[in-house]
GROMACS .gro file of C-alpha atoms in nm:
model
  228
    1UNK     CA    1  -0.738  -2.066   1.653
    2UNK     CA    2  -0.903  -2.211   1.374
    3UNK     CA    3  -1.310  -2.104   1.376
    4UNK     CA    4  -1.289  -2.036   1.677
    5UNK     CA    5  -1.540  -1.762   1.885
    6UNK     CA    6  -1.556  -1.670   2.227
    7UNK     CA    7  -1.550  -1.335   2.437
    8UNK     CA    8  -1.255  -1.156   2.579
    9UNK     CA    9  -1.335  -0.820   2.782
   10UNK     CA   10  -1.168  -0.638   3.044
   11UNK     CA   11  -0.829  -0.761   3.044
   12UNK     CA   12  -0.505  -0.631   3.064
   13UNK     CA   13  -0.210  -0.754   2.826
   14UNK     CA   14   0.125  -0.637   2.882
   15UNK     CA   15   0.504  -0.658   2.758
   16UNK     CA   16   0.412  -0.989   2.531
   17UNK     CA   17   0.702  -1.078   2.323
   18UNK     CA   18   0.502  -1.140   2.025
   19UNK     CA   19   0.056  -1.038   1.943
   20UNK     CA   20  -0.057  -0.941   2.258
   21UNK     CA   21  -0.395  -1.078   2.079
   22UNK     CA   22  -0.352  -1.331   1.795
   23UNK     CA   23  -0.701  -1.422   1.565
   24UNK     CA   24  -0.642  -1.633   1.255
   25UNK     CA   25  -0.826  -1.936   1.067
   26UNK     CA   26  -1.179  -1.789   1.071
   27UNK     CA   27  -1.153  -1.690   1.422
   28UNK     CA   28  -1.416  -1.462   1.489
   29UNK     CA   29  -1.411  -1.367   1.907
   30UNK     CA   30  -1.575  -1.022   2.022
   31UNK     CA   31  -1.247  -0.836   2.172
   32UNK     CA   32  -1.359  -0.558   2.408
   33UNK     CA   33  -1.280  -0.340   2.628
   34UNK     CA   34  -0.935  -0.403   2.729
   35UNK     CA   35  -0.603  -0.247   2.741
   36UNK     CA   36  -0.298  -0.398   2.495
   37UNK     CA   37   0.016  -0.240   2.583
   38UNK     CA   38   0.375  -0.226   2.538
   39UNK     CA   39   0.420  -0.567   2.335
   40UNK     CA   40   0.725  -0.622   2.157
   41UNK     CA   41   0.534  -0.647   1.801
   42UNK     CA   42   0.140  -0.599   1.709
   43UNK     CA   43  -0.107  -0.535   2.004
   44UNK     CA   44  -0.391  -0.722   1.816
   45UNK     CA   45  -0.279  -0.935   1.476
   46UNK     CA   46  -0.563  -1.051   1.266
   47UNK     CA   47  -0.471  -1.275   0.958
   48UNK     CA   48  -0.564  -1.566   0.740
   49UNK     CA   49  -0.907  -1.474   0.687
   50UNK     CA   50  -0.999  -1.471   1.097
   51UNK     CA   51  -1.296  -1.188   1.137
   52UNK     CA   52  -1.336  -1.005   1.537
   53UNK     CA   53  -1.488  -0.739   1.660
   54UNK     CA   54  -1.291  -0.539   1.797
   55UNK     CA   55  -1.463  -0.260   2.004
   56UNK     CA   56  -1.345  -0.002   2.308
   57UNK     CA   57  -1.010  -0.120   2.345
   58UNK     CA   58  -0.744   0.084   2.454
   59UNK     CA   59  -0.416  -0.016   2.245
   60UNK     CA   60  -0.087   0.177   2.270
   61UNK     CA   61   0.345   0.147   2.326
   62UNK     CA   62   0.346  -0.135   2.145
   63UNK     CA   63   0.658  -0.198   1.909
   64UNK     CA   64   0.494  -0.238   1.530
   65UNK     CA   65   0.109  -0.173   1.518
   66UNK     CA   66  -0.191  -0.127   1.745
   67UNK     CA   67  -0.397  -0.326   1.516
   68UNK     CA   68  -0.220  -0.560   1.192
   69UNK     CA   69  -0.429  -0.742   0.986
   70UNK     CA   70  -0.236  -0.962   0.694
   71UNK     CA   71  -0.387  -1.206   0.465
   72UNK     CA   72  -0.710  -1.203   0.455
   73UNK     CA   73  -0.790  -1.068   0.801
   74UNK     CA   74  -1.069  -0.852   0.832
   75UNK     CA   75  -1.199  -0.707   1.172
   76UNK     CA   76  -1.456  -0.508   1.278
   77UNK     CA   77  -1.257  -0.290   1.473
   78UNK     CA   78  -1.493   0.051   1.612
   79UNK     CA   79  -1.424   0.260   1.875
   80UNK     CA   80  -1.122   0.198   1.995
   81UNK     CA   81  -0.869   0.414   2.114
   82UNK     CA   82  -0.515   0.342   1.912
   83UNK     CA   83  -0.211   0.522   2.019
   84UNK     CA   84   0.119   0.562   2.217
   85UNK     CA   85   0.492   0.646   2.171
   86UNK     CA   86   0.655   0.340   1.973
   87UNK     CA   87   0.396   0.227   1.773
   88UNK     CA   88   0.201   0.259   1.422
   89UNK     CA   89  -0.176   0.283   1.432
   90UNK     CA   90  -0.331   0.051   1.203
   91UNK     CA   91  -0.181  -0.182   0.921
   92UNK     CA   92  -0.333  -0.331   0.621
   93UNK     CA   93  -0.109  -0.598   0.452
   94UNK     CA   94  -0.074  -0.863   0.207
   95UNK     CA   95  -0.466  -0.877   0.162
   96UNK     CA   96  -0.537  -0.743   0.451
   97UNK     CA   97  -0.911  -0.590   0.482
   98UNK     CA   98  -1.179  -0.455   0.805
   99UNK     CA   99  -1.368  -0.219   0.883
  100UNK     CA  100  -1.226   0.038   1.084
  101UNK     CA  101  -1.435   0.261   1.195
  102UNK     CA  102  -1.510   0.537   1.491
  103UNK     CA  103  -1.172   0.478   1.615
  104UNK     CA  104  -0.944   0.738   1.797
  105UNK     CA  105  -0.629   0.720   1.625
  106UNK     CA  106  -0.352   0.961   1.777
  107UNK     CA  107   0.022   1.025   1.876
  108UNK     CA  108   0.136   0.749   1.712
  109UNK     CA  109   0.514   0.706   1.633
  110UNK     CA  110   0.472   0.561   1.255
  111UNK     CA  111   0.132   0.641   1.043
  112UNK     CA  112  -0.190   0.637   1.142
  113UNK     CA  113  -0.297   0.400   0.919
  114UNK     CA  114  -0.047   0.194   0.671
  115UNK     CA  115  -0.192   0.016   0.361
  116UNK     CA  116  -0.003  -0.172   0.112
  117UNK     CA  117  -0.036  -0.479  -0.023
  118UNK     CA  118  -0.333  -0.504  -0.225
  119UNK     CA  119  -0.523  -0.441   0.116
  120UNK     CA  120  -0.860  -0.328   0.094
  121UNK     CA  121  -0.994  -0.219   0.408
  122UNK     CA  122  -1.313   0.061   0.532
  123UNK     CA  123  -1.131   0.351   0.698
  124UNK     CA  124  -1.442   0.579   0.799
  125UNK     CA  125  -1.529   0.821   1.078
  126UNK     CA  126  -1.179   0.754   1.280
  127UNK     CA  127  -1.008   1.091   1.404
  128UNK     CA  128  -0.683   1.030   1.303
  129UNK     CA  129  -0.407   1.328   1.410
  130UNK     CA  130  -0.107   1.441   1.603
  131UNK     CA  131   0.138   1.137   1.489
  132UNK     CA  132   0.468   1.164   1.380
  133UNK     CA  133   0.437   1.081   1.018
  134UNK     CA  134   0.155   1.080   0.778
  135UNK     CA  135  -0.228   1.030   0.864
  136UNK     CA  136  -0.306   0.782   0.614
  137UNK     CA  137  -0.016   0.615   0.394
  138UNK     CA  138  -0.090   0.410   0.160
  139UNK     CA  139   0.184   0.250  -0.062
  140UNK     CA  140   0.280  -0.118  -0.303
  141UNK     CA  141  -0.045  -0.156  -0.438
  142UNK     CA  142  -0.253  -0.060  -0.130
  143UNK     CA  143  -0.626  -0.008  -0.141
  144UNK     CA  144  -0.919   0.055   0.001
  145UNK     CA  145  -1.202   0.302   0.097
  146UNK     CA  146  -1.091   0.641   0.328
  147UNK     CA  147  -1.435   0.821   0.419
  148UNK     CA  148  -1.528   1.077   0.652
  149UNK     CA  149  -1.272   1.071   0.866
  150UNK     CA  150  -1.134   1.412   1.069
  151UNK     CA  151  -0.725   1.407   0.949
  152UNK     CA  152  -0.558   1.647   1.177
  153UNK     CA  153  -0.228   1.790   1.319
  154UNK     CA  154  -0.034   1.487   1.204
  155UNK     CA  155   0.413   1.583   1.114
  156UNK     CA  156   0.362   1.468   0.738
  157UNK     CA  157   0.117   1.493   0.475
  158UNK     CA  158  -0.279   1.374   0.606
  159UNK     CA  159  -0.327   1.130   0.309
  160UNK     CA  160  -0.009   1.028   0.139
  161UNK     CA  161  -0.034   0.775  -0.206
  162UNK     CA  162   0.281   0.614  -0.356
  163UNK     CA  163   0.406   0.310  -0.532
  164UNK     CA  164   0.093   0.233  -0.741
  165UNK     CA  165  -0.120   0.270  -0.452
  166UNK     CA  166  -0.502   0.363  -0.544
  167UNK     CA  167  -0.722   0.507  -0.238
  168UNK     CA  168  -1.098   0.650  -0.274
  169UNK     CA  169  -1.080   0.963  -0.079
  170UNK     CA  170  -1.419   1.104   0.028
  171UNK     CA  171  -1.596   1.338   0.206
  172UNK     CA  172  -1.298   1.367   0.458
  173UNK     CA  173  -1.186   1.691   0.684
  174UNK     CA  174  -0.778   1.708   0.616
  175UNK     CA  175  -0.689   2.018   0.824
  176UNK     CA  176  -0.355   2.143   0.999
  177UNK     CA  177  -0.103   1.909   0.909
  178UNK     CA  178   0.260   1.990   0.909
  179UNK     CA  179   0.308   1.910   0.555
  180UNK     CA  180   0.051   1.895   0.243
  181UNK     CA  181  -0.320   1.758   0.333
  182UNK     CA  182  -0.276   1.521   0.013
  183UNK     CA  183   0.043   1.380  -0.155
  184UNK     CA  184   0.009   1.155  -0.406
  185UNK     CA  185   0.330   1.031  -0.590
  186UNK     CA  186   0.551   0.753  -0.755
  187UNK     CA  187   0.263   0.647  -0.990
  188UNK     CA  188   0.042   0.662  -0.732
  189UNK     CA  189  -0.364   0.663  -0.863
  190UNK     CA  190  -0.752   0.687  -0.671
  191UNK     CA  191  -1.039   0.928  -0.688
  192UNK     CA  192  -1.060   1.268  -0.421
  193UNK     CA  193  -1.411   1.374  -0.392
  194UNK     CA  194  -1.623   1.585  -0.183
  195UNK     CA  195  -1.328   1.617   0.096
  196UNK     CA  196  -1.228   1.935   0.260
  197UNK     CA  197  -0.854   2.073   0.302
  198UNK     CA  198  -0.753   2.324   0.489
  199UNK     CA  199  -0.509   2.523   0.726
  200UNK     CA  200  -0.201   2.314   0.607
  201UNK     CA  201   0.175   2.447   0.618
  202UNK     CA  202   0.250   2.300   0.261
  203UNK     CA  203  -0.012   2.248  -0.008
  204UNK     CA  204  -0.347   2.094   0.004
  205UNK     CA  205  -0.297   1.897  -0.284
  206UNK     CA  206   0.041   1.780  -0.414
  207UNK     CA  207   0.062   1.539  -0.713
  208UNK     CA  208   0.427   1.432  -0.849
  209UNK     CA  209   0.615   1.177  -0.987
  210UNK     CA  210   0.395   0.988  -1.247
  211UNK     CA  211   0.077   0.983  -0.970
  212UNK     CA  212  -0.248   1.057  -1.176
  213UNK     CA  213  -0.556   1.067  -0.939
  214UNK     CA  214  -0.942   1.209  -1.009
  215UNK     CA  215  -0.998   1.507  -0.780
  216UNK     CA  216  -1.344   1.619  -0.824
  217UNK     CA  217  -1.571   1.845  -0.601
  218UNK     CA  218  -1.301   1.914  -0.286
  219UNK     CA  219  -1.274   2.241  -0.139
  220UNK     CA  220  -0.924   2.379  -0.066
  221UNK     CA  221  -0.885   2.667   0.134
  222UNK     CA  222  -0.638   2.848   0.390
  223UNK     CA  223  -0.334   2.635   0.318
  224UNK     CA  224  -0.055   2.851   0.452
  225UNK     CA  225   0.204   2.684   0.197
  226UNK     CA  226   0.500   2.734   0.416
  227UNK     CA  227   0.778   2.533   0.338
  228UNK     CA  228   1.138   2.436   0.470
   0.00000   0.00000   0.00000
């Protein structure tokens, strides 16, 4: 796959044992408009520095990730529509980067978006909510920019920061979750500005365990702080 281009729209891709979609080596192939279901690992895998755009895809049921992008992978990836029963959203990894933007990110089994390993991908303007775990987890030195997205409804905390992990957090709507709208713990670090929090069961803003981030010009209101 090595620089290579091209257009794939309207296709179907099914039950593939491994990437329904595979970009690496520069690749850089507009992706649009089809559906990637019910692989047995990513739907779409982007790594060793391949680029894509990745636009109005539908992308769900499959086993890992809708979207993985590992060493120096870095998509375009807007509007798409990332979901389903057995998989994660999106996952930044071992350098990992894109742009991920305007993307409907929802009922997913793991996180909405993962990011470890000194990723540092765009995460702006998605609606990310109803999943099973957290909205956003970031973790192991994970990175990256988290801006204006809607973080909704999701069964753990919206935004959750661990292991050294450093996220800027701004001018995002974190509202309804099960748990707090922002964890950040284990040493975890990053700036919070400008977002708004509320309606949550636990607390807006929970910070344990060593984690020291800047939170600066966030409104918090209406958390219900129920726990248990």
């Amino acid at each position: 796959c090595s620089s290579a281009g091209g257009v794939l729209k309207y296709n179907e891709l099914f039950q593939n044992g491994g990437a329904a979609i595979s970009l690496c080596e520069k690749a850089d192939p507009l992706v649009a408009c089809n559906v990637v279901r019910d692989g047995e690992d990513a739907g779409i895998l982007v790594y060793d520095d391949a680029l894509g755009r990745l636009e109005g895809n539908n992308i769900h049921s499959n086993r890992t990730y809708g979207i993985a992008t590992l060493r120096g992978g870095a998509p375009r990836a807007h509007a798409n529509w990332i979901h389903g029963r057995r998989q994660g959203g999106v996952l930044c990894d071992e350098g990992g980067a894109g742009d991920f933007a305007r993307n409907e990110i929802e009922s997913n089994a793991k996180s909405g978006v993962t990011l470890r390993g000194m990723c540092r991908p765009r995460i702006r303007d998605n609606r990310i909510h109803n999943g099973r775990d957290a909205g956003i987890h970031a973790m192991l030195l994970g990175g990256g920019l988290v801006e204006g997205n809607d973080i909704f409804s999701n069964a753990h905390a919206g935004i959750a920061v661990e292991t050294g992990a450093a996220l800027f957090v701004r001018r995002n709507r974190i509202h309804d979750g099960l748990q707090s709208g922002l964890f950040f713990f284990e040493n975890a670090l990053g700036e919070v500005r400008e977002n708004e929090i509320w309606g949550n069961k636990e607390a807006g803003l929970q910070i344990t365990e060593g984690a020291e981030p800047l939170v600066q010009s966030n409104v918090f209101r209406q958390q219900s702080n129920e726990k248990g």
